[in-house]
Coordinates of C-alpha atoms and ligand atoms in Angstrom, one line a residue:
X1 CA 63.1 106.1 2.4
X2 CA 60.5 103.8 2.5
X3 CA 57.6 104.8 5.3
X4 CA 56.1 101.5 6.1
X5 CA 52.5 101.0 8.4
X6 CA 52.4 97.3 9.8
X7 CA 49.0 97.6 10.6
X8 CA 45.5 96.0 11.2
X9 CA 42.8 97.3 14.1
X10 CA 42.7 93.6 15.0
X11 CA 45.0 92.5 17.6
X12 CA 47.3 89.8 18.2
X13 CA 47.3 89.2 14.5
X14 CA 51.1 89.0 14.3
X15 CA 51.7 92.8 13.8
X16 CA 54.7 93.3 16.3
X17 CA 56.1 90.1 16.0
X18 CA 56.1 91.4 11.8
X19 CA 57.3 94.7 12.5
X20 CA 60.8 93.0 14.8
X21 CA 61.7 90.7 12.2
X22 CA 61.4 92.6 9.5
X23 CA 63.1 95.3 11.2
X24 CA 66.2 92.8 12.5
X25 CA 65.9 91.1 8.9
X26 CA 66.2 94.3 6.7
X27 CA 69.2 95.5 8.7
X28 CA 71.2 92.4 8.4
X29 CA 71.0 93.2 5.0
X30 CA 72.5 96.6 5.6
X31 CA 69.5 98.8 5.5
X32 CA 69.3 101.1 7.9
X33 CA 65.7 100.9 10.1
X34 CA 63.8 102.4 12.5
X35 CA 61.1 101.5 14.2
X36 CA 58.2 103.2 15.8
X37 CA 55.9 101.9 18.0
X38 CA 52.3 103.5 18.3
X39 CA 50.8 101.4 21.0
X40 CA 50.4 102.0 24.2
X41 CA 51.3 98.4 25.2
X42 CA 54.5 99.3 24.4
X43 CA 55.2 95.8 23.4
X44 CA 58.7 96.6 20.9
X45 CA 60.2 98.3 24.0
X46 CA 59.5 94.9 26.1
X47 CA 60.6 92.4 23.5
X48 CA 63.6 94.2 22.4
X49 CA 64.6 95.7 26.0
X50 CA 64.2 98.9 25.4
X51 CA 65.7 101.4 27.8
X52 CA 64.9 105.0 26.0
X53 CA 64.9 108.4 27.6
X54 CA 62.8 109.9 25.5
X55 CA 59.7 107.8 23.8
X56 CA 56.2 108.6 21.4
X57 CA 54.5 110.5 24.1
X58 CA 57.6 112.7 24.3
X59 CA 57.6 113.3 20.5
X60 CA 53.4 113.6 20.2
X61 CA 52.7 115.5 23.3
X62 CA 55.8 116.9 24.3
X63 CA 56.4 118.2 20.9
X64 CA 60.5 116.7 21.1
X65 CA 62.8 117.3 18.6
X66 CA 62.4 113.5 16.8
X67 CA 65.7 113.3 16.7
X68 CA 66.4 113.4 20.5
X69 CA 63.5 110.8 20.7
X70 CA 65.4 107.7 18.8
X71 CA 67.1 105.5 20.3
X72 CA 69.7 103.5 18.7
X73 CA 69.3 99.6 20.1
X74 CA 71.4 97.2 17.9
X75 CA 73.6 97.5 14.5
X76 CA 71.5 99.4 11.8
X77 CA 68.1 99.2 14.3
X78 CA 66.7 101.9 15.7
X79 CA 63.3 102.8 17.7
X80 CA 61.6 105.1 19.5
X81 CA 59.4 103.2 21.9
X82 CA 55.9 104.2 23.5
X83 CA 54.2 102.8 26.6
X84 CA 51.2 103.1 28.0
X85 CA 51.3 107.3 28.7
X86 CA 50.7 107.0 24.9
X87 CA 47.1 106.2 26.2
X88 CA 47.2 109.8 27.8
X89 CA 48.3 110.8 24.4
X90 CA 45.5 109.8 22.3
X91 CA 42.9 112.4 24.6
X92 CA 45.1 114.8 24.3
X93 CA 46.1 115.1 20.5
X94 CA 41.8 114.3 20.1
X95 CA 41.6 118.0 20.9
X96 CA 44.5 119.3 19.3
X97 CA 44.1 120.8 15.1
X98 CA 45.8 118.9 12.6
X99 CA 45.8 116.0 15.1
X100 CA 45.9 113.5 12.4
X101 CA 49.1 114.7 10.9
X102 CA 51.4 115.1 14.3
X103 CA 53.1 112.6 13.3
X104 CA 54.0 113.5 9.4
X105 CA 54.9 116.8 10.8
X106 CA 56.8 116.1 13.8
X107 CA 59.2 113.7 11.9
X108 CA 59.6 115.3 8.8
X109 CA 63.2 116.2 9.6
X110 CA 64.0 112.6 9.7
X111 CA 65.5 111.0 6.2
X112 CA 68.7 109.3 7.3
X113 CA 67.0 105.7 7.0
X114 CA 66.2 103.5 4.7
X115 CA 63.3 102.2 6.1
X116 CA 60.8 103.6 8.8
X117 CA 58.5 101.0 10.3
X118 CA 55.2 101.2 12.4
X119 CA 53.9 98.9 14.8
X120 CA 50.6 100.1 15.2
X121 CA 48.1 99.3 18.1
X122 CA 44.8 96.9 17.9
X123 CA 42.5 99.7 17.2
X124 CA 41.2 102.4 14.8
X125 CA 42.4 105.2 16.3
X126 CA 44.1 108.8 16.1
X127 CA 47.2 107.6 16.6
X128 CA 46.8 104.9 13.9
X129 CA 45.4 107.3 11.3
X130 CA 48.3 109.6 12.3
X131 CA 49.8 106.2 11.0
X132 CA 48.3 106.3 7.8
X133 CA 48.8 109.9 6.9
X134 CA 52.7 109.4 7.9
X135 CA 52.9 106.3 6.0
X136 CA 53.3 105.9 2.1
X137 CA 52.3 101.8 2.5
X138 CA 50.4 99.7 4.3
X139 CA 51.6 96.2 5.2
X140 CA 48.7 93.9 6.6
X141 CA 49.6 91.1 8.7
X142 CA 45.9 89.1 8.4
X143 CA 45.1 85.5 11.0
X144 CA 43.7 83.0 8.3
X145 CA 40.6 82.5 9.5
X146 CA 37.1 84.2 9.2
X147 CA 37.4 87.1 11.6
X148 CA 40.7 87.7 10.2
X149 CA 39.6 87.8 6.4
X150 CA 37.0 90.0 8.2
X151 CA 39.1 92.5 9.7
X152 CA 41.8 92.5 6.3
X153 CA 38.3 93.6 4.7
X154 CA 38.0 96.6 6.7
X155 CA 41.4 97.5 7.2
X156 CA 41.4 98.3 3.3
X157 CA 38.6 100.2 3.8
X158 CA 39.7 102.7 6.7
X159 CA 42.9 103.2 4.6
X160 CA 41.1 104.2 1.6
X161 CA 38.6 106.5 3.6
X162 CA 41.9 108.0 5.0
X163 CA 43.4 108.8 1.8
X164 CA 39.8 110.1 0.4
X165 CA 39.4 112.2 2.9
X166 CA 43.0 113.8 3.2
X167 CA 44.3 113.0 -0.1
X168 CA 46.9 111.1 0.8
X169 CA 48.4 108.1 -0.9
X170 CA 49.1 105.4 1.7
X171 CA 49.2 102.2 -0.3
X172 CA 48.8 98.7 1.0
X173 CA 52.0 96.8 -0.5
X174 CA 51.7 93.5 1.3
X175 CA 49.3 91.2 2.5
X176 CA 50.8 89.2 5.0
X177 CA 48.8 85.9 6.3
X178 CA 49.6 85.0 9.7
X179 CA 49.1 82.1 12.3
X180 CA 49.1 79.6 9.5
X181 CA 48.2 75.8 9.8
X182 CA 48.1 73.8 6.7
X183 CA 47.4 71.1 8.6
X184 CA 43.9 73.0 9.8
X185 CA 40.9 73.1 7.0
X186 CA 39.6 76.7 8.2
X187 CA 43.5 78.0 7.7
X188 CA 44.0 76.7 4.1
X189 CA 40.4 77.7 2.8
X190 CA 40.8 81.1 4.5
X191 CA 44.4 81.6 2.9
X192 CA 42.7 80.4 -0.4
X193 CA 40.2 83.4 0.5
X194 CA 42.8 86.0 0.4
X195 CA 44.3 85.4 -2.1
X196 CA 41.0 85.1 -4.5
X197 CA 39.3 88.2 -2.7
X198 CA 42.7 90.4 -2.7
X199 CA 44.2 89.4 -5.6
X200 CA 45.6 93.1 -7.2
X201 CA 47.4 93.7 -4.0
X202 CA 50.6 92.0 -3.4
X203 CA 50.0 89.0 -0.9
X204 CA 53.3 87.0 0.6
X205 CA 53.8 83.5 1.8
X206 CA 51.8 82.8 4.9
X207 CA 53.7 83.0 7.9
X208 CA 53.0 79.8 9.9
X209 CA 52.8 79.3 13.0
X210 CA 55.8 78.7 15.0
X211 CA 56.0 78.2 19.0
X212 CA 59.6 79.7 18.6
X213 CA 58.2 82.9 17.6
X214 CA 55.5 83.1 20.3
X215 CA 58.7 82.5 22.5
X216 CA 60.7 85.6 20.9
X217 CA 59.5 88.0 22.5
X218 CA 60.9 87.3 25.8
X219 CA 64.4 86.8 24.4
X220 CA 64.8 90.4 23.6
X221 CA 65.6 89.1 20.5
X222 CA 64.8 88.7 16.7
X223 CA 63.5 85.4 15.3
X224 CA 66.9 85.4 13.5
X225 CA 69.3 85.2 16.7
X226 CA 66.4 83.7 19.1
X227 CA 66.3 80.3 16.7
X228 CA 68.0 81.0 13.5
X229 CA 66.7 77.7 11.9
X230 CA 63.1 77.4 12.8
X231 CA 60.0 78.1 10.5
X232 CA 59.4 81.1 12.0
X233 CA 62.7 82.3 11.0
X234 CA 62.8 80.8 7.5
X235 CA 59.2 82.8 6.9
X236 CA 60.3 85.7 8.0
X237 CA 63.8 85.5 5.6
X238 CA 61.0 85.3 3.0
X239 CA 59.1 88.1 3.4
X240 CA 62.2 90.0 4.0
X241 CA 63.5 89.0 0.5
X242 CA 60.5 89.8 -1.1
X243 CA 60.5 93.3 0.6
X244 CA 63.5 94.3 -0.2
X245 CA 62.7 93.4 -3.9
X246 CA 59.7 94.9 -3.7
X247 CA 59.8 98.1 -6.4
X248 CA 58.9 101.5 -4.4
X249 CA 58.5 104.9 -6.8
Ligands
ATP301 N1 53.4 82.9 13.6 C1 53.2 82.8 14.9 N2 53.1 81.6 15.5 C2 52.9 81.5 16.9 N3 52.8 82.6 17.7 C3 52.8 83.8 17.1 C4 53.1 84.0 15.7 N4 53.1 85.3 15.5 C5 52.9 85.9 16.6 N5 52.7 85.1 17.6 C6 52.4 85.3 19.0 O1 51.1 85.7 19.1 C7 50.9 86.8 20.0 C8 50.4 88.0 19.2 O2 51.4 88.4 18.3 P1 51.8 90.0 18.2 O3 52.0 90.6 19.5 O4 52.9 90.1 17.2 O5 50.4 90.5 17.5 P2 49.9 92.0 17.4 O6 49.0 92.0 16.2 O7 51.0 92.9 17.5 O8 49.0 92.1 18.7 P3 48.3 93.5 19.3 O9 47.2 93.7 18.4 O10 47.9 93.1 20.7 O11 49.4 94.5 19.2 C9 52.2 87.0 20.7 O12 52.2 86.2 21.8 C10 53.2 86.4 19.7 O13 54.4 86.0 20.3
MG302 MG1 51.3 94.6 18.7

């Protein structure tokens, strides 16, 4: 089982819209997925209409079984959903011991998928170092421009304080640049960035951008039923493929 963090403190850098398709795109292939969302926007539950009794605040706060918290929402896809009492959440576990491992411990009954992935919020917070901790990779959707290269920067610096600090060994597996023009100069020279300045960590084919993916999320559905022969959908097949290729010990 494969315990994947989609993750970068910068927002609107592509990291739900990632998290879906992969999601959708890894069980088409007959993997078995589930998703959690960690932010308090609540933004999977909204673009995949969600209706869930029981959601992350349940599970963190309420101390749930995790089982009783998943919801299953299509053919192989799973989530459990948050929304914005997750907010709440993130005062209350700040007092609470252990309160970067909740998550690890509250779902460590869990193992009947193949693949657990995190949509993590805008932010470096508890509930996203609770994401680290859980997690045993990192991917890092990254904007190709400056702030973006910026924030990628930083990202793989909080992850390896994490790790230092609780000996954990959350790994970033995938670099993924996002909003991608090659007809814009900033885009190419900041993609050309990346991939000099990150070089020993894998980095996948930019994900460009596509107005049928910025339309997805009201569809409720995944890139792959929304518009099955766009760009957006052909880059996301990609990184699917090179995913599920990708060698995990
Ligand atoms: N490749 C793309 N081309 C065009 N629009 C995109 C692309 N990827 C995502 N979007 C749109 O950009 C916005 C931000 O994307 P998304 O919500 O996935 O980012 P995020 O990193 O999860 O944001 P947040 O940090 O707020 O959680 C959304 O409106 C989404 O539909
Ligand atoms: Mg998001």
């Amino acid at each position: 089982m494969r315990r994947i963090a989609i993750i970068n403190q910068k927002g609107g850098v592509g990291k739900t819209t990632t998290t879906i398709n992969l999601a959708f795109g890894l069980a088409e292939r007959g993997f078995k997925v589930l998703i959690l969302d960690l932010d308090g926007q609540g933004n999977i539950g909204t673009a995949l209409k969600v209706k869930a009794e029981k959601d992350m605040y349940n599970l963190l706060v309420e101390k749930e079984e995790a089982e009783n918290c998943i919801t299953e929402i299509a053919e192989n896809v799973s989530v459990i959903p948050s929304n914005d009492t997750l907010e709440k959440a993130e005062i209350i576990l700040s007092g609470q011991p252990a309160r970067e491992s909740i998550l690890k411990n509250s779902m460590q009954d869990i193992r009947r998928f193949d693949y657990i992935l995190l949509d993590c919020p805008p932010s470096l917070s508890i509930l996203n170092q609770n994401a680290i901790l859980f997690a045993d990779e990192a991917f890092i959707p990254v904007s190709t421009d400056f702030f973006g290269v910026d924030a990628l920067r930083k990202m793989m610096q909080e992850i390896e304080t994490m790790n230092d600090i609780f000996g954990h060994e959350c790994e970033v597996k995938m670099i993924i640049p996002t909003m991608f023009d090659g007809r814009n100069k900033t885009c190419r020279e900041h993609l050309k960035l990346i991939k000099e300045n990150f070089n020993g960590t894998p980095i996948s084919e930019p994900i460009r951008m596509n107005s049928k993916l910025k339309e997805m999320p009201k569809s409720g559905k995944s890139i792959f039923k929304y518009a099955r022969s766009s760009n957006g959908a052909h880059d996301y097949k990609k990184l699917v493929e090179k995913v599920a290729k990708q060698k995990v010990i």
